Short mmCIF file of C-alpha atoms and ligand atoms in Angstrom, two decimals:
data_model
loop_
_atom_site.label_atom_id
_atom_site.label_comp_id
_atom_site.label_asym_id
_atom_site.label_seq_id
_atom_site.Cartn_x
_atom_site.Cartn_y
_atom_site.Cartn_z
CA MET A 5 47.53 256.89 11.10
CA THR A 6 44.15 256.94 12.82
CA GLN A 7 44.15 257.90 16.45
CA HIS A 8 41.94 255.68 18.58
CA ASP A 9 40.50 256.63 21.91
CA ARG A 10 42.37 254.90 24.69
CA LEU A 11 41.17 253.54 27.96
CA LEU A 12 43.60 253.18 30.85
CA ILE A 13 43.30 250.29 33.30
CA ILE A 14 45.25 251.03 36.46
CA ASP A 15 46.32 247.70 37.93
CA PHE A 16 46.32 247.12 41.67
CA GLY A 17 47.32 243.48 41.32
CA SER A 18 44.04 241.60 40.88
CA GLN A 19 44.35 238.09 39.49
CA VAL A 20 41.78 239.01 36.86
CA THR A 21 42.94 242.42 35.62
CA GLN A 22 43.76 240.96 32.22
CA LEU A 23 40.14 239.92 31.86
CA ILE A 24 39.04 243.56 32.06
CA ALA A 25 41.22 244.23 29.04
CA ARG A 26 39.74 241.21 27.26
CA ARG A 27 36.17 242.40 27.82
CA LEU A 28 37.03 245.88 26.52
CA ARG A 29 38.85 244.60 23.48
CA GLU A 30 35.77 242.53 22.67
CA LEU A 31 33.91 245.84 22.60
CA ASN A 32 36.44 247.22 20.08
CA VAL A 33 37.88 249.60 22.65
CA TYR A 34 41.63 250.07 22.77
CA CYS A 35 42.94 249.78 26.34
CA GLU A 36 46.21 249.22 28.15
CA ILE A 37 46.97 247.91 31.63
CA HIS A 38 49.57 249.80 33.67
CA PRO A 39 50.62 249.13 37.27
CA PHE A 40 49.50 251.81 39.73
CA ASN A 41 53.07 252.70 40.68
CA ARG A 42 53.87 253.69 37.08
CA VAL A 43 50.86 255.93 36.66
CA THR A 44 52.08 259.45 37.40
CA ASP A 45 50.59 262.77 36.33
CA ALA A 46 53.10 262.97 33.50
CA PHE A 47 52.09 259.49 32.40
CA LEU A 48 48.42 260.47 32.41
CA ASP A 49 49.14 263.60 30.35
CA ASP A 50 51.03 261.54 27.84
CA PHE A 51 48.62 258.59 27.67
CA ALA A 52 45.61 260.92 27.45
CA PRO A 53 42.94 258.33 28.25
CA ARG A 54 39.28 258.93 27.47
CA ALA A 55 38.32 256.91 30.57
CA ILE A 56 39.97 255.10 33.46
CA ILE A 57 39.24 251.81 35.20
CA LEU A 58 40.70 251.06 38.62
CA SER A 59 41.22 247.30 38.97
CA GLY A 60 40.75 245.07 41.97
CA GLY A 61 43.69 244.02 44.09
CA PRO A 62 44.75 242.16 47.21
CA ALA A 63 45.71 245.17 49.37
CA SER A 64 43.54 246.83 51.99
CA VAL A 65 42.86 250.57 51.78
CA VAL A 66 42.66 250.72 55.58
CA ASN A 67 46.40 250.18 55.53
CA PRO A 68 48.21 253.56 55.29
CA ASP A 69 50.68 252.14 52.75
CA ALA A 70 47.93 250.88 50.48
CA PRO A 71 48.46 251.55 46.77
CA ARG A 72 46.63 254.58 45.41
CA PRO A 73 46.31 256.23 42.02
CA PRO A 74 47.40 259.87 41.66
CA PRO A 75 44.57 262.15 42.90
CA SER A 76 44.38 263.83 39.50
CA VAL A 77 42.67 260.69 38.19
CA PHE A 78 39.56 262.25 39.75
CA THR A 79 40.07 265.85 38.62
CA ARG A 80 40.58 265.45 34.88
CA GLY A 81 36.87 265.30 34.11
CA LEU A 82 37.24 261.69 32.93
CA PRO A 83 34.77 258.86 33.56
CA VAL A 84 36.18 256.46 36.15
CA LEU A 85 35.03 252.95 36.99
CA GLY A 86 36.31 251.39 40.21
CA ILE A 87 36.14 247.65 40.66
CA CYS A 88 36.37 245.97 44.08
CA TYR A 89 39.63 247.38 45.51
CA GLY A 90 39.25 250.12 42.89
CA GLN A 91 35.84 250.97 44.35
CA GLN A 92 37.25 251.12 47.86
CA VAL A 93 40.25 253.27 46.99
CA MET A 94 37.96 255.58 45.08
CA MET A 95 35.54 256.01 47.98
CA GLN A 96 38.31 256.61 50.44
CA MET A 97 40.11 259.16 48.28
CA LEU A 98 36.87 261.00 47.53
CA GLY A 99 35.78 261.33 51.15
CA GLY A 100 33.88 258.12 51.95
CA ALA A 101 34.97 255.38 54.33
CA VAL A 102 36.03 251.75 54.10
CA GLU A 103 35.84 249.22 56.89
CA GLY A 104 38.43 246.44 57.18
CA GLY A 105 37.11 242.89 57.02
CA LYS A 106 38.44 239.68 58.48
CA ILE A 107 41.54 239.63 56.35
CA SER A 108 42.78 243.09 57.34
CA GLY A 109 41.83 242.60 60.98
CA GLY A 110 38.58 244.61 60.98
CA GLY A 111 35.20 243.47 62.17
CA GLY A 112 33.34 243.38 58.84
CA THR A 113 32.45 240.24 56.95
CA ALA A 114 34.40 239.09 53.95
CA GLU A 115 32.51 237.86 50.90
CA PHE A 116 33.81 235.44 48.30
CA GLY A 117 32.06 233.85 45.38
CA ARG A 118 28.59 234.00 43.90
CA ALA A 119 26.20 236.71 45.09
CA TYR A 120 23.03 238.29 43.77
CA VAL A 121 22.57 242.02 43.28
CA THR A 122 19.18 243.72 43.06
CA ALA A 123 18.45 247.20 41.76
CA ALA A 124 18.21 250.13 44.15
CA GLY A 125 17.64 253.87 43.77
CA ASP A 126 17.26 255.54 40.39
CA PRO A 127 17.84 253.68 37.13
CA LEU A 128 21.37 254.09 35.85
CA ASP A 129 22.67 254.11 32.26
CA LEU A 130 25.52 251.90 33.40
CA LEU A 131 22.93 249.25 34.22
CA ALA A 132 21.03 249.23 30.94
CA GLY A 133 20.15 245.58 30.27
CA TRP A 134 20.61 244.65 33.92
CA PHE A 135 17.89 243.43 36.27
CA ASP A 136 15.58 242.40 33.43
CA GLN A 137 15.12 239.12 35.30
CA GLY A 138 14.96 240.83 38.69
CA ARG A 139 18.39 240.12 40.09
CA GLU A 140 21.84 239.61 38.60
CA GLN A 141 24.42 237.03 39.53
CA VAL A 142 27.80 238.60 40.27
CA TRP A 143 31.16 237.41 41.54
CA MET A 144 32.39 238.92 44.79
CA SER A 145 35.88 238.61 46.19
CA HIS A 146 36.53 241.11 48.92
CA GLY A 147 37.62 241.27 52.54
CA ASP A 148 36.98 244.99 53.17
CA HIS A 149 33.86 246.90 52.24
CA VAL A 150 32.71 250.48 51.79
CA SER A 151 30.98 251.67 54.97
CA ARG A 152 30.17 255.26 53.93
CA LEU A 153 29.74 256.66 50.43
CA ALA A 154 31.77 259.62 49.27
CA PRO A 155 29.78 262.85 48.76
CA GLY A 156 27.93 262.91 45.44
CA PHE A 157 27.52 259.11 45.25
CA ALA A 158 24.22 257.24 45.40
CA VAL A 159 23.42 253.52 45.60
CA HIS A 160 22.06 251.77 42.52
CA GLY A 161 22.44 248.11 43.44
CA THR A 162 22.77 246.08 46.63
CA SER A 163 23.48 242.52 47.64
CA PRO A 164 22.82 240.96 51.05
CA ASN A 165 26.46 241.43 52.12
CA ALA A 166 27.30 244.51 50.07
CA PRO A 167 24.85 247.37 50.59
CA TYR A 168 27.00 249.46 48.25
CA ALA A 169 27.38 246.85 45.52
CA ILE A 170 26.81 249.41 42.75
CA THR A 171 27.24 253.13 43.32
CA ALA A 172 27.66 256.18 41.11
CA ASP A 173 28.24 259.89 41.10
CA LEU A 174 26.46 260.77 37.88
CA ALA A 175 27.53 264.40 37.76
CA ARG A 176 31.17 263.37 37.62
CA ARG A 177 30.61 260.10 35.71
CA PHE A 178 32.24 258.08 38.50
CA TYR A 179 31.01 254.51 38.91
CA ALA A 180 32.06 251.98 41.52
CA VAL A 181 31.14 248.32 41.93
CA GLN A 182 32.10 245.91 44.66
CA PHE A 183 32.03 242.79 42.46
CA HIS A 184 34.03 241.74 39.39
CA PRO A 185 32.05 242.33 36.18
CA GLU A 186 34.95 240.98 34.09
CA VAL A 187 34.75 237.35 35.20
CA HIS A 188 32.74 234.56 33.69
CA HIS A 189 30.69 234.19 36.89
CA THR A 190 29.21 237.66 36.41
CA PRO A 191 27.30 236.58 33.29
CA ASN A 192 26.00 240.05 32.41
CA GLY A 193 29.27 241.81 33.22
CA LYS A 194 30.17 242.55 29.61
CA ARG A 195 27.01 244.64 29.33
CA LEU A 196 28.18 246.79 32.22
CA TYR A 197 31.50 247.48 30.49
CA GLU A 198 29.64 248.20 27.28
CA ASN A 199 27.45 250.77 29.04
CA PHE A 200 30.51 252.31 30.67
CA VAL A 201 32.44 252.79 27.44
CA ARG A 202 29.33 254.08 25.72
CA ALA A 203 28.81 256.65 28.49
CA ALA A 204 32.48 257.59 28.11
CA GLY A 205 31.96 258.23 24.39
CA PHE A 206 34.16 255.50 22.85
CA ALA A 207 33.44 254.96 19.18
CA GLY A 208 34.21 251.22 19.39
CA ASP A 209 36.29 251.52 16.24
CA TRP A 210 39.27 249.48 17.33
CA THR A 211 38.69 246.66 14.81
CA MET A 212 41.23 244.29 13.32
CA GLY A 213 40.97 246.12 10.00
CA ALA A 214 41.90 249.36 11.74
CA TYR A 215 44.63 247.63 13.70
CA ARG A 216 46.12 246.23 10.51
CA GLU A 217 46.32 249.64 8.87
CA ASP A 218 47.81 251.29 11.94
CA ALA A 219 50.32 248.50 12.45
CA ILE A 220 51.48 248.71 8.84
CA ALA A 221 51.97 252.47 9.09
CA LYS A 222 53.87 252.04 12.36
CA ILE A 223 56.15 249.33 10.94
CA ARG A 224 56.99 251.52 7.93
CA ALA A 225 57.72 254.48 10.18
CA GLN A 226 59.91 252.40 12.50
CA VAL A 227 61.87 250.47 9.89
CA GLY A 228 62.28 253.00 7.09
CA ASP A 229 64.29 251.33 4.34
CA ALA A 230 66.24 249.02 6.67
CA LYS A 231 66.26 245.23 6.38
CA VAL A 232 64.38 243.01 8.80
CA ILE A 233 64.86 239.35 9.60
CA CYS A 234 62.30 237.10 11.22
CA ALA A 235 62.60 233.64 12.74
CA LEU A 236 59.58 231.91 11.27
CA SER A 237 58.54 228.78 13.13
CA GLY A 238 55.26 228.18 11.35
CA GLY A 239 53.41 228.85 14.61
CA VAL A 240 50.56 231.34 14.59
CA ASP A 241 52.40 234.24 16.25
CA SER A 242 55.53 234.31 14.10
CA SER A 243 53.46 233.63 10.96
CA VAL A 244 51.05 236.50 11.56
CA ALA A 245 53.93 238.83 12.44
CA ALA A 246 55.75 237.85 9.25
CA VAL A 247 52.73 238.32 6.98
CA LEU A 248 51.94 241.70 8.53
CA ILE A 249 55.51 242.95 8.22
CA HIS A 250 55.73 241.62 4.68
CA GLU A 251 52.63 243.58 3.81
CA ALA A 252 54.27 246.69 5.25
CA ILE A 253 57.77 246.44 3.79
CA GLY A 254 57.76 243.65 1.19
CA ASP A 255 61.21 242.48 0.18
CA GLN A 256 62.95 244.30 3.00
CA LEU A 257 61.82 241.31 5.11
CA THR A 258 63.61 237.96 4.99
CA CYS A 259 62.30 235.04 7.04
CA VAL A 260 64.51 232.27 8.29
CA PHE A 261 62.82 228.94 8.85
CA VAL A 262 65.12 226.65 10.81
CA ASP A 263 64.37 222.97 10.30
CA HIS A 264 65.96 221.28 13.30
CA GLY A 265 64.91 217.81 12.20
CA LEU A 266 62.40 217.66 15.02
CA LEU A 267 59.34 218.79 13.07
CA ARG A 268 56.17 216.83 12.40
CA GLN A 269 55.39 214.99 9.21
CA GLY A 270 55.17 217.34 6.22
CA GLU A 271 55.58 220.43 8.39
CA ALA A 272 58.63 221.97 6.73
CA GLU A 273 57.08 221.60 3.26
CA GLN A 274 53.82 223.17 4.43
CA VAL A 275 55.52 226.20 5.91
CA VAL A 276 57.81 226.74 2.96
CA THR A 277 54.99 226.34 0.43
CA MET A 278 52.72 228.69 2.29
CA PHE A 279 55.19 231.53 2.78
CA ARG A 280 57.47 231.26 -0.22
CA ASP A 281 54.94 230.25 -2.87
CA HIS A 282 51.67 231.62 -1.57
CA TYR A 283 52.88 234.84 0.05
CA ASN A 284 55.92 235.22 -2.16
CA MET A 285 58.20 236.04 0.75
CA ALA A 286 61.96 235.94 0.82
CA LEU A 287 62.44 232.80 2.89
CA ILE A 288 65.58 230.92 3.83
CA HIS A 289 64.76 227.27 4.48
CA ALA A 290 67.66 226.27 6.69
CA ASP A 291 67.81 222.48 6.83
CA GLU A 292 70.03 222.07 9.85
CA SER A 293 68.70 218.70 10.97
CA GLU A 294 72.12 217.01 10.78
CA ARG A 295 73.62 219.54 13.08
CA PHE A 296 70.85 219.35 15.68
CA LEU A 297 70.49 215.58 15.64
CA THR A 298 74.25 215.10 15.93
CA ALA A 299 74.39 217.44 18.92
CA LEU A 300 71.50 215.57 20.53
CA ASP A 301 73.09 212.16 20.00
CA GLY A 302 73.03 210.27 23.30
CA VAL A 303 71.38 213.14 25.21
CA THR A 304 68.61 211.92 27.50
CA ASP A 305 68.20 214.67 30.09
CA PRO A 306 65.22 216.92 29.20
CA GLU A 307 66.90 220.15 30.28
CA VAL A 308 70.10 219.32 28.39
CA LYS A 309 67.96 218.63 25.30
CA ARG A 310 66.19 221.97 25.65
CA LYS A 311 69.37 223.93 26.27
CA THR A 312 71.22 222.24 23.40
CA ILE A 313 68.40 223.03 20.99
CA GLY A 314 68.05 226.60 22.25
CA ARG A 315 71.77 227.31 21.91
CA LEU A 316 72.09 225.74 18.45
CA PHE A 317 68.98 227.54 17.28
CA ILE A 318 70.54 230.88 18.07
CA ASP A 319 73.82 229.94 16.37
CA VAL A 320 72.10 228.65 13.27
CA PHE A 321 69.69 231.54 13.05
CA GLN A 322 72.56 233.97 13.40
CA LYS A 323 74.51 232.24 10.65
CA HIS A 324 71.65 232.47 8.16
CA ALA A 325 70.65 235.95 9.23
CA THR A 326 74.16 237.11 8.43
CA GLU A 327 73.68 235.82 4.87
CA VAL A 328 70.86 238.33 4.45
CA GLY A 329 73.44 241.03 4.98
CA GLY A 330 72.89 244.30 6.75
CA ALA A 331 69.68 243.52 8.61
CA THR A 332 69.24 245.90 11.53
CA PHE A 333 65.88 244.72 12.84
CA LEU A 334 64.65 241.40 14.21
CA ALA A 335 60.92 240.71 14.04
CA GLN A 336 59.30 238.82 16.90
CA GLY A 337 55.76 237.67 17.57
CA THR A 338 55.70 238.87 21.19
CA LEU A 339 52.11 239.11 22.53
CA TYR A 340 50.51 241.44 25.05
CA PRO A 341 50.34 238.91 27.92
CA ASP A 342 54.16 238.67 27.68
CA VAL A 343 54.66 242.41 28.08
CA ILE A 344 52.10 243.29 30.74
CA GLU A 345 54.02 244.15 33.81
CA SER A 346 51.63 242.84 36.45
CA VAL A 347 51.85 244.08 39.99
CA SER A 348 53.29 241.27 42.08
CA PHE A 349 52.75 241.50 45.80
CA SER A 350 54.32 238.15 46.49
CA GLY A 351 57.53 238.98 44.66
CA GLY A 352 60.39 236.54 44.25
CA PRO A 353 61.39 234.55 41.20
CA SER A 354 59.33 231.50 40.39
CA VAL A 355 60.90 228.08 40.00
CA THR A 356 62.00 227.10 36.50
CA ILE A 357 59.96 224.07 35.53
CA LYS A 358 61.30 223.97 31.98
CA SER A 359 63.60 226.32 30.12
CA HIS A 360 61.43 227.51 27.29
CA HIS A 361 62.89 227.86 23.88
CA ASN A 362 62.70 231.19 22.09
CA VAL A 363 65.01 233.57 20.31
CA GLY A 364 65.66 235.59 23.46
CA GLY A 365 69.20 236.88 23.74
CA LEU A 366 69.58 237.27 19.99
CA PRO A 367 68.86 240.99 19.65
CA GLU A 368 71.62 241.96 22.09
CA LYS A 369 74.07 239.42 20.70
CA MET A 370 73.53 240.56 17.13
CA GLY A 371 73.02 244.24 17.90
CA LEU A 372 69.52 244.18 16.41
CA LYS A 373 66.55 246.37 17.18
CA LEU A 374 63.18 244.69 17.65
CA VAL A 375 60.03 244.95 15.56
CA GLU A 376 57.14 243.51 17.56
CA PRO A 377 53.88 244.34 15.81
CA LEU A 378 51.75 242.02 17.99
CA ARG A 379 52.80 243.47 21.34
CA GLU A 380 49.37 244.95 21.93
CA LEU A 381 47.37 241.83 21.09
CA PHE A 382 45.99 238.85 22.93
CA LYS A 383 46.25 235.41 21.32
CA ASP A 384 42.72 235.34 19.96
CA GLU A 385 43.23 238.81 18.51
CA VAL A 386 46.34 237.54 16.74
CA ARG A 387 44.19 234.82 15.21
CA ALA A 388 41.64 237.43 14.13
CA LEU A 389 44.42 239.52 12.59
CA GLY A 390 45.73 236.43 10.81
CA ARG A 391 42.29 235.90 9.27
CA GLU A 392 42.16 239.57 8.34
CA LEU A 393 45.49 239.06 6.55
CA GLY A 394 44.12 236.10 4.65
CA LEU A 395 45.90 233.24 6.43
CA PRO A 396 43.73 230.13 6.06
CA ASP A 397 41.69 229.01 9.08
CA SER A 398 43.32 225.60 8.96
CA PHE A 399 46.63 227.34 9.61
CA ILE A 400 45.43 229.81 12.22
CA GLY A 401 43.63 227.17 14.25
CA ARG A 402 46.64 224.86 14.45
CA HIS A 403 47.53 223.46 17.85
CA PRO A 404 50.61 225.02 19.49
CA PHE A 405 53.87 223.21 18.81
CA PRO A 406 56.84 223.68 21.13
CA GLY A 407 60.11 225.16 19.90
CA PRO A 408 62.16 222.04 20.82
CA GLY A 409 59.69 220.01 18.74
CA LEU A 410 59.60 216.24 18.82
CA ALA A 411 62.73 216.12 21.01
CA ILE A 412 60.56 216.63 24.09
CA ARG A 413 58.01 214.07 22.90
CA CYS A 414 60.63 211.36 22.70
CA PRO A 415 61.72 210.75 26.31
CA GLY A 416 65.19 209.19 26.54
CA GLU A 417 67.59 209.05 23.64
CA ILE A 418 66.56 210.60 20.33
CA THR A 419 67.34 208.61 17.21
CA ARG A 420 66.31 209.07 13.61
CA GLU A 421 64.50 205.76 13.73
CA LYS A 422 62.47 206.80 16.77
CA LEU A 423 61.66 210.17 15.23
CA ALA A 424 60.36 208.45 12.09
CA ILE A 425 58.12 206.19 14.17
CA LEU A 426 56.89 209.11 16.24
CA ARG A 427 56.08 211.20 13.15
CA ALA A 428 54.10 208.41 11.58
CA ALA A 429 52.10 207.72 14.76
CA ASP A 430 51.44 211.41 15.35
CA ALA A 431 50.13 211.81 11.80
CA VAL A 432 47.67 208.94 12.28
CA TYR A 433 46.51 210.31 15.63
CA ILE A 434 45.91 213.83 14.31
CA ASP A 435 44.16 212.39 11.27
CA GLN A 436 41.85 210.46 13.61
CA ILE A 437 41.09 213.62 15.60
CA ARG A 438 40.29 215.55 12.45
CA ARG A 439 38.16 212.78 11.00
CA HIS A 440 36.08 212.75 14.17
CA GLY A 441 35.71 216.55 14.07
CA LEU A 442 37.46 217.00 17.42
CA TYR A 443 40.48 219.07 16.40
CA ASP A 444 39.08 222.47 17.36
CA GLU A 445 37.79 221.26 20.72
CA ILE A 446 41.28 220.25 21.76
CA TRP A 447 44.02 222.70 22.78
CA GLN A 448 46.84 220.36 21.86
CA ALA A 449 47.18 216.71 20.90
CA PHE A 450 50.26 214.65 20.15
CA VAL A 451 51.95 211.30 20.52
CA ALA A 452 54.88 210.72 22.86
CA LEU A 453 57.07 207.76 21.93
CA LEU A 454 58.06 205.98 25.12
CA PRO A 455 61.56 204.60 25.66
CA VAL A 456 60.07 201.20 26.41
CA ARG A 457 59.67 198.14 24.26
CA THR A 458 56.90 195.71 25.03
CA VAL A 459 56.00 192.24 23.84
CA GLY A 460 53.00 191.75 21.58
CA VAL A 461 51.55 189.27 19.19
CA MET A 462 50.60 190.07 15.61
CA GLY A 463 49.41 187.40 13.23
CA ASP A 464 50.97 184.37 14.79
CA GLY A 465 54.27 186.02 15.57
CA ARG A 466 55.82 187.71 18.56
CA THR A 467 56.54 191.45 18.34
CA TYR A 468 58.89 193.47 20.52
CA ASP A 469 58.24 197.12 19.69
CA TYR A 470 57.82 200.54 21.25
CA ALA A 471 54.91 201.70 23.36
CA CYS A 472 53.51 205.17 22.82
CA ALA A 473 51.27 207.50 24.78
CA LEU A 474 48.56 209.65 23.25
CA ARG A 475 48.11 213.06 24.82
CA ALA A 476 45.20 215.46 24.27
CA VAL A 477 44.33 218.35 26.54
CA THR A 478 41.87 221.16 26.87
CA SER A 479 43.21 224.47 28.11
CA VAL A 480 42.70 228.20 27.81
CA ASP A 481 46.27 229.40 27.98
CA GLY A 482 48.45 226.31 28.43
CA MET A 483 49.05 227.23 32.08
CA THR A 484 46.57 224.68 33.36
CA ALA A 485 45.07 221.83 31.40
CA ASP A 486 42.83 218.80 31.63
CA TYR A 487 42.97 215.62 29.60
CA TYR A 488 40.41 215.37 26.81
CA PRO A 489 37.64 212.82 27.52
CA PHE A 490 37.74 210.77 24.31
CA THR A 491 35.24 207.96 24.03
CA HIS A 492 36.55 204.42 24.41
CA GLU A 493 35.50 203.77 20.82
CA PHE A 494 37.70 206.61 19.59
CA LEU A 495 40.66 205.45 21.67
CA GLY A 496 40.24 201.85 20.56
CA GLU A 497 39.96 202.75 16.89
CA THR A 498 43.01 205.04 17.11
CA ALA A 499 45.12 202.42 18.88
CA THR A 500 44.23 199.88 16.24
CA ARG A 501 45.10 202.25 13.41
CA ILE A 502 48.45 203.22 14.94
CA ILE A 503 49.47 199.60 15.55
CA ASN A 504 48.35 198.53 12.08
CA GLU A 505 49.77 201.48 10.17
CA VAL A 506 52.97 202.33 12.03
CA ASN A 507 55.91 199.97 12.00
CA GLY A 508 57.65 199.92 15.34
CA ILE A 509 54.73 200.45 17.75
CA ASN A 510 52.80 197.56 19.27
CA ARG A 511 51.15 199.20 22.29
CA VAL A 512 49.19 202.42 22.76
CA THR A 513 48.25 204.12 26.03
CA TYR A 514 46.26 207.27 26.81
CA ASP A 515 47.69 209.86 29.20
CA ILE A 516 44.99 211.03 31.64
CA THR A 517 47.13 213.43 33.68
CA SER A 518 45.95 217.00 34.18
CA LYS A 519 48.26 220.02 34.54
CA PRO A 520 49.12 220.45 37.36
CA PRO A 521 50.40 218.03 38.53
CA GLY A 522 51.62 216.96 35.08
CA THR A 523 52.79 219.29 32.33
CA ILE A 524 51.35 219.16 28.83
CA GLU A 525 54.54 217.97 27.16
CA TRP A 526 56.30 214.91 28.53
CA GLU A 527 59.61 216.70 29.03
P1 XMP B 18 54.12 222.48 29.35
O1 XMP B 18 54.70 221.23 28.84
O2 XMP B 18 55.09 223.35 30.08
O3 XMP B 18 53.70 223.31 28.06
O4 XMP B 18 52.85 222.25 30.14
C1 XMP B 18 52.82 224.41 28.04
C2 XMP B 18 52.67 224.85 26.60
O5 XMP B 18 53.91 225.39 26.15
C3 XMP B 18 54.40 224.63 25.05
N1 XMP B 18 55.84 224.52 25.24
C4 XMP B 18 56.74 225.28 24.59
N2 XMP B 18 56.57 226.22 23.65
N3 XMP B 18 58.89 226.52 23.54
C5 XMP B 18 57.66 226.82 23.11
O6 XMP B 18 57.54 227.66 22.21
C6 XMP B 18 59.14 225.59 24.48
O7 XMP B 18 60.28 225.34 24.86
C7 XMP B 18 58.00 224.92 25.03
N4 XMP B 18 57.85 223.95 25.97
C8 XMP B 18 56.52 223.71 26.08
C9 XMP B 18 53.69 223.31 25.11
O8 XMP B 18 53.64 222.68 23.84
C10 XMP B 18 52.34 223.73 25.64
O9 XMP B 18 51.54 224.27 24.61
#
């Protein structure tokens, strides 16, 4: 197994810490985020980073209880980059001073939003490619500010409100910036990270090819000759995990694809063909639609639908997994954003908006150990790995599809008749989007069949059929979303096609709700 250099990001709770990791991964540098209160000397010895980044955060270093990294962060001879709060904590711990701003009750000025930094002092390797146009736009978000530099530091960039916008102690390879180079609004920020990792000596060899080889070796070492089962949904994460594990252990892996009768048109066939025929995987195609649809008969409450499906899914999966006989591992497509333990200063559980469906609870119930080969990856890296493994682009770029499937796109009672209408309308809508070349611009698009019949006229006759709503949103992570601005021509043409081609629908509407206040799905 190749050993890659690792960069440690110590998290002080900034909203944008994950973006630091994104920028570094784009530079083929392997990094991990760990909350400051978990980073002890023993941890540092074990993790053995080649460089450290101290993130921003909402606390104030003028407060005696403010979070701090262990002092040895500065005595290991490692390059350190402090960002915003990270800069302030660094200055204070190394003998400089920080003045509280408005937020922490001090007299200094706070600074939020766009600012412009100009070069000062000697040129700095960290700033190669900066200031070519004179000044650089950066994003500031700080209440406190450094009022005296620590010994050894010099100024290399200033902004009107931040005289110590960029500082460095070259002898020790310590760098500290007041702004956030990781955000979109610091357009040249990636260059700064690139210069930092170059100065720190990273080879930039953390590519998907390397990841694939390492992951395969790790899976083999973890699993040995044991059997592994995997719940394959046909979504990108579980598909990539399955293909990767299959490459590592071949027939020791069995996938279970549960068809709950709530899939889209042709979906079950596509998944089965791809994995069983193309990848030659052991795949159980569990057609359990009768069981799910019977249990959902008469259910109208969205949470009851979700819970019913979640519960049955576990039962059904367990039943088929038992058929495999003797499996001791369960494979899951867990991603890095799910495992990062962010520092939460607000605390407290958040409100459940919807109970999401996954296979959680299964490992304990079945006494299985987990194989999670994507735990270190972000979503776009999973897609890159999928391409590396030869999954077709058309498959990797597919819109997300929720575990409870069409059940939550069919408000009110679910019947086979309604599901058939919904499938047909959805197929026409997606076909329209593809024909117009819009599929990849849209995060997710689907039809919701409304529990409403409306009167229409077709030919010379009266119709009394269902109304449906088209939904299409743009989003980065599904947490917030905006409706997609289709042209009226597109909407008109799509409505006409759905009404002409789908029996049972005589009215089409377009949902223009953003998230929040709406959610992406209707239930
Ligand atoms: P909402 O409707 O909450 O959806 O705005 C956000 C994203 O999550 C998907 N979604 C789910 N995915 N199991 C899943 O695997 C679920 O139970 C579930 N509910 C919603 C939804 O399709 C959107 O992409």
